[in-house]
mmCIF file of N, CA and C in Angstrom:
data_model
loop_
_atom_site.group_PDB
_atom_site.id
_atom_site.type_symbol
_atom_site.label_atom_id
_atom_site.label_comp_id
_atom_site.label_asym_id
_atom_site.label_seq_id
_atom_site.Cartn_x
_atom_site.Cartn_y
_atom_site.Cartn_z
ATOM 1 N N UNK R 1 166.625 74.908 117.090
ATOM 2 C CA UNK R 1 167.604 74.628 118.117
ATOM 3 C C UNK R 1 168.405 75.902 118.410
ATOM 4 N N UNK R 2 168.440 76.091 119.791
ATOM 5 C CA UNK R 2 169.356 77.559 120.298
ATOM 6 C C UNK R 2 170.619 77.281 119.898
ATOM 7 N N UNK R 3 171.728 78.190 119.517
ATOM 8 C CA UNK R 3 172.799 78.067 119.641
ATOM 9 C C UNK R 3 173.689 77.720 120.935
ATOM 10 N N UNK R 4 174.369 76.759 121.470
ATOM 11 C CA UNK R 4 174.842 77.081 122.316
ATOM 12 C C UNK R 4 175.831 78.029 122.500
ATOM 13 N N UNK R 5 176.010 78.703 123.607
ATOM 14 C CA UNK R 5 177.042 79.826 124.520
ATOM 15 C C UNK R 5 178.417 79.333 125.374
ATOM 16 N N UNK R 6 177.546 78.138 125.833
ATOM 17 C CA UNK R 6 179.147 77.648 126.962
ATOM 18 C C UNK R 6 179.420 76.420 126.423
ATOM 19 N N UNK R 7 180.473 75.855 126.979
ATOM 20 C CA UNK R 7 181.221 74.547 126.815
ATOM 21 C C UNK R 7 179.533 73.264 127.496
ATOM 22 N N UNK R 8 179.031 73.835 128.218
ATOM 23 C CA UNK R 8 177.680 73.071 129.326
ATOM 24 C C UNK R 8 177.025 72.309 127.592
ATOM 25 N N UNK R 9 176.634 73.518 127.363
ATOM 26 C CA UNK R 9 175.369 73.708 126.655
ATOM 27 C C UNK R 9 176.127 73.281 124.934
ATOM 28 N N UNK R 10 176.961 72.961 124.776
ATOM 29 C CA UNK R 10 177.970 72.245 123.674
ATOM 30 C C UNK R 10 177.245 71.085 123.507
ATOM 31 N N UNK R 11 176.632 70.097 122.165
ATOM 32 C CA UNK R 11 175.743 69.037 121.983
ATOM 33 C C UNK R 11 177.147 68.267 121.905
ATOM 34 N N UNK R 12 178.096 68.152 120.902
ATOM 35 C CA UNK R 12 178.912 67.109 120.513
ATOM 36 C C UNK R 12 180.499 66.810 121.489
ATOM 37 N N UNK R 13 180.859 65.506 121.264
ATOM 38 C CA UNK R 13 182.149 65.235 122.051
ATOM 39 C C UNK R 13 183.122 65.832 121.668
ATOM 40 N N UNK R 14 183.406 66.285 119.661
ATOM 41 C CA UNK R 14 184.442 66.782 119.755
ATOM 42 C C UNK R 14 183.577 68.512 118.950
ATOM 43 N N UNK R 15 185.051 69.616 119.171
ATOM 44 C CA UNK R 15 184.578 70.797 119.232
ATOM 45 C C UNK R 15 185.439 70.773 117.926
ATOM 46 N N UNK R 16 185.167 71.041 116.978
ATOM 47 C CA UNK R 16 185.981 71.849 115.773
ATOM 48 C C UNK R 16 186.282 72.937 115.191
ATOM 49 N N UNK R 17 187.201 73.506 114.707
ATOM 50 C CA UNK R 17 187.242 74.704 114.722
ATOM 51 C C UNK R 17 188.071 75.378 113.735
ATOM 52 N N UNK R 18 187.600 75.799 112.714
ATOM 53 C CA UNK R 18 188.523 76.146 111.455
ATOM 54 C C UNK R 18 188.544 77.711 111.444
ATOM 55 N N UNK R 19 189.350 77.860 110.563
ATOM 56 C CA UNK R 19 189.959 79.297 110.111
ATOM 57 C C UNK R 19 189.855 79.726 108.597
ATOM 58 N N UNK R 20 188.940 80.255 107.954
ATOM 59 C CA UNK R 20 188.389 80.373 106.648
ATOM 60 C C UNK R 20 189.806 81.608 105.961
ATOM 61 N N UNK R 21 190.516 82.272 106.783
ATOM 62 C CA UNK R 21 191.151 83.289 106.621
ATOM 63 C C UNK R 21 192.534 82.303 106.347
ATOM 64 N N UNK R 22 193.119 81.902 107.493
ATOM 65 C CA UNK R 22 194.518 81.146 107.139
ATOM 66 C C UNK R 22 194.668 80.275 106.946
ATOM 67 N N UNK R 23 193.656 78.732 107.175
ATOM 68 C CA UNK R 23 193.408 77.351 106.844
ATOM 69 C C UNK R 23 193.841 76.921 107.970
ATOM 70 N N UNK R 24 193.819 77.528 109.398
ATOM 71 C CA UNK R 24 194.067 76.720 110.631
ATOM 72 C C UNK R 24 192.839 75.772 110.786
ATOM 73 N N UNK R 25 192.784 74.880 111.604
ATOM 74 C CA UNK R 25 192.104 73.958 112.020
ATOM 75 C C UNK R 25 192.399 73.077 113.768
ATOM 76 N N UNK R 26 191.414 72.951 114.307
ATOM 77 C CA UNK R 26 191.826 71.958 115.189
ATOM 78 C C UNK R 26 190.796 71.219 115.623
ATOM 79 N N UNK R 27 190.789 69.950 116.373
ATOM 80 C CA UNK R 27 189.972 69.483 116.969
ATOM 81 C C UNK R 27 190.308 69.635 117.893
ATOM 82 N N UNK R 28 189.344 69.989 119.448
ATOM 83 C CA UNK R 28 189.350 69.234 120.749
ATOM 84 C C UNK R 28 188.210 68.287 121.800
ATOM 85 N N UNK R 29 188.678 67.658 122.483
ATOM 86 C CA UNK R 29 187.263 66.680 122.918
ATOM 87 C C UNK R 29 187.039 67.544 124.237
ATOM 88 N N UNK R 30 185.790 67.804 123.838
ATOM 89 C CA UNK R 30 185.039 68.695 124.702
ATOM 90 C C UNK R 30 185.059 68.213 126.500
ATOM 91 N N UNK R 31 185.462 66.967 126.906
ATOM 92 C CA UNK R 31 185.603 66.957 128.129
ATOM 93 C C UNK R 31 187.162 67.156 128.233
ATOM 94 N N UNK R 32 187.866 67.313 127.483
ATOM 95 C CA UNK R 32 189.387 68.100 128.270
ATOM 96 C C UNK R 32 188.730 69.174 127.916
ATOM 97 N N UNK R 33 188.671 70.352 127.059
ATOM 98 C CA UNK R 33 187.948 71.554 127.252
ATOM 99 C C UNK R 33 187.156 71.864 128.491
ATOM 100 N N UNK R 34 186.425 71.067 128.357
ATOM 101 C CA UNK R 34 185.413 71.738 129.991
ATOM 102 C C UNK R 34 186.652 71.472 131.483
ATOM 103 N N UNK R 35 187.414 70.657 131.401
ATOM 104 C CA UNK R 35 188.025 70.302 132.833
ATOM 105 C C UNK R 35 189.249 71.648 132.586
ATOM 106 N N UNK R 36 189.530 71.582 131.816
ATOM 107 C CA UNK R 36 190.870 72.894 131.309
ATOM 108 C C UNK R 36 190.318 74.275 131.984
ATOM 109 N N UNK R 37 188.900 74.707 131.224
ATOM 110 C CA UNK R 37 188.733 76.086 130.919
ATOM 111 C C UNK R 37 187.225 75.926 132.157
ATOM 112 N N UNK R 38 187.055 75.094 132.326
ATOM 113 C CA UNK R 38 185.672 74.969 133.079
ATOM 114 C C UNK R 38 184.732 75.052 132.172
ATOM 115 N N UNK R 39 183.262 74.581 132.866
ATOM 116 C CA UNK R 39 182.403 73.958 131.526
ATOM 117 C C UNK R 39 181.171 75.392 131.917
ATOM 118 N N UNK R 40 181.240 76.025 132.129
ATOM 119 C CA UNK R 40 181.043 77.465 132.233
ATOM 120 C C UNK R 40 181.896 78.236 131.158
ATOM 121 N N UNK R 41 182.897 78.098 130.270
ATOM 122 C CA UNK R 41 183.272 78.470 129.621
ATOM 123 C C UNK R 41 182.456 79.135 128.389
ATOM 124 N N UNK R 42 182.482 80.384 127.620
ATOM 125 C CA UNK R 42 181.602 80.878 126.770
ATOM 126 C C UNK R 42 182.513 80.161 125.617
ATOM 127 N N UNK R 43 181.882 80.115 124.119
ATOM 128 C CA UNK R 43 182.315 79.375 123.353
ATOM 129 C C UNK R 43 183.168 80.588 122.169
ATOM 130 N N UNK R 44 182.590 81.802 122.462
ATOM 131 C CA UNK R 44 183.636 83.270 122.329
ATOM 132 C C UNK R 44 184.494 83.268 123.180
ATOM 133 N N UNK R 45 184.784 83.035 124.181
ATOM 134 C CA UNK R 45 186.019 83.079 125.356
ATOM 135 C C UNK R 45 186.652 82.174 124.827
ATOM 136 N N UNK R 46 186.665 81.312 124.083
ATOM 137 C CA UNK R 46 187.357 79.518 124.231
ATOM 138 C C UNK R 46 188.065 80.095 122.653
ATOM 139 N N UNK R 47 186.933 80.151 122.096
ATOM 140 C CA UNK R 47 187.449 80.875 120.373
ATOM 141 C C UNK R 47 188.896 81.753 120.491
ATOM 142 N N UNK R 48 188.718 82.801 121.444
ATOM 143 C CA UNK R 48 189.756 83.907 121.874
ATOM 144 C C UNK R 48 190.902 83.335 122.050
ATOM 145 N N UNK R 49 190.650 82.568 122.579
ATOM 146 C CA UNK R 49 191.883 81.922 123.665
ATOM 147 C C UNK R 49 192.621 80.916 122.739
ATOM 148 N N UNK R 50 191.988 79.922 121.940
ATOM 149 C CA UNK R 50 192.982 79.295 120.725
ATOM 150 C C UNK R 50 193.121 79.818 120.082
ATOM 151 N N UNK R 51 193.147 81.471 119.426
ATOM 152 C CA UNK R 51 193.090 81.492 118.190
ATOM 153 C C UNK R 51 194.018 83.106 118.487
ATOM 154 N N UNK R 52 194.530 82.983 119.990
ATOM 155 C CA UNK R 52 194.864 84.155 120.194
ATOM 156 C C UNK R 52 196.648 84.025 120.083
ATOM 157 N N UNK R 53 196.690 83.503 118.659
ATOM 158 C CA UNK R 53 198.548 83.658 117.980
ATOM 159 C C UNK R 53 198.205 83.960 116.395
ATOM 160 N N UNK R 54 196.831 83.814 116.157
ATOM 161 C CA UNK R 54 196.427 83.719 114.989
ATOM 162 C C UNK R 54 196.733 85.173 114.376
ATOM 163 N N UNK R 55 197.085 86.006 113.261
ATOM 164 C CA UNK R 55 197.740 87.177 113.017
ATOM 165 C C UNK R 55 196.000 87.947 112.111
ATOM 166 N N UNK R 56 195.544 86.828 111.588
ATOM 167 C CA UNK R 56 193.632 87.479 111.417
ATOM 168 C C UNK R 56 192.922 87.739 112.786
ATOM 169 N N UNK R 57 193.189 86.909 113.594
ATOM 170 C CA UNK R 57 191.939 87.395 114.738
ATOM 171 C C UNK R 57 192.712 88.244 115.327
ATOM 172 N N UNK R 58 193.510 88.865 115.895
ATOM 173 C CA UNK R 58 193.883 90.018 116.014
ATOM 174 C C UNK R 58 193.322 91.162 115.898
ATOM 175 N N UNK R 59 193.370 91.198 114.734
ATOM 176 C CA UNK R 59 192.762 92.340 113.354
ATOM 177 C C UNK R 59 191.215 92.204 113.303
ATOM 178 N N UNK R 60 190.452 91.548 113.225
ATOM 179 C CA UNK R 60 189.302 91.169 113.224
ATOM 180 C C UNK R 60 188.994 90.091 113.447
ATOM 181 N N UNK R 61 188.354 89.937 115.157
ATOM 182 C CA UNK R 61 187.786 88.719 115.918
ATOM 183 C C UNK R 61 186.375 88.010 115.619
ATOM 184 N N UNK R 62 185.855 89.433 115.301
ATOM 185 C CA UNK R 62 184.459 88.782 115.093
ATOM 186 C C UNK R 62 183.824 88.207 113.593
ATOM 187 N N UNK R 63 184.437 88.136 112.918
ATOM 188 C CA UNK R 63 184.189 87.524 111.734
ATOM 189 C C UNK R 63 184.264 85.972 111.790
#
């Protein structure tokens, strides 16, 4: 199975999303995500964008 890239191509209703560095966490249901950010959204763009108060991704995003 490909990884998906966008919010489109996302298999499940909800999106989860943890933080191995500070113990953040969140859920969101992938149809407010797609109507918010558009479902063209990359799933690195979406990452950026919640996690952009976080004081690790800052410093290093791509981990």
């Amino acid at each position: 199975m490909l990884r998906p890239k966008t919010l489109a191509q996302y298999p499940w209703v909800v999106v989860r999303i943890d933080c191995v560095q500070c113990d953040r966490r969140g859920c969101y249901r992938l149809a407010r995500l797609a109507a918010r950010y558009g479902p063209e959204q990359s799933l690195e763009g979406l990452l950026a964008d919640l996690a952009h108060d976080c004081p690790w991704w800052r410093t290093n995003p791509r981990k």
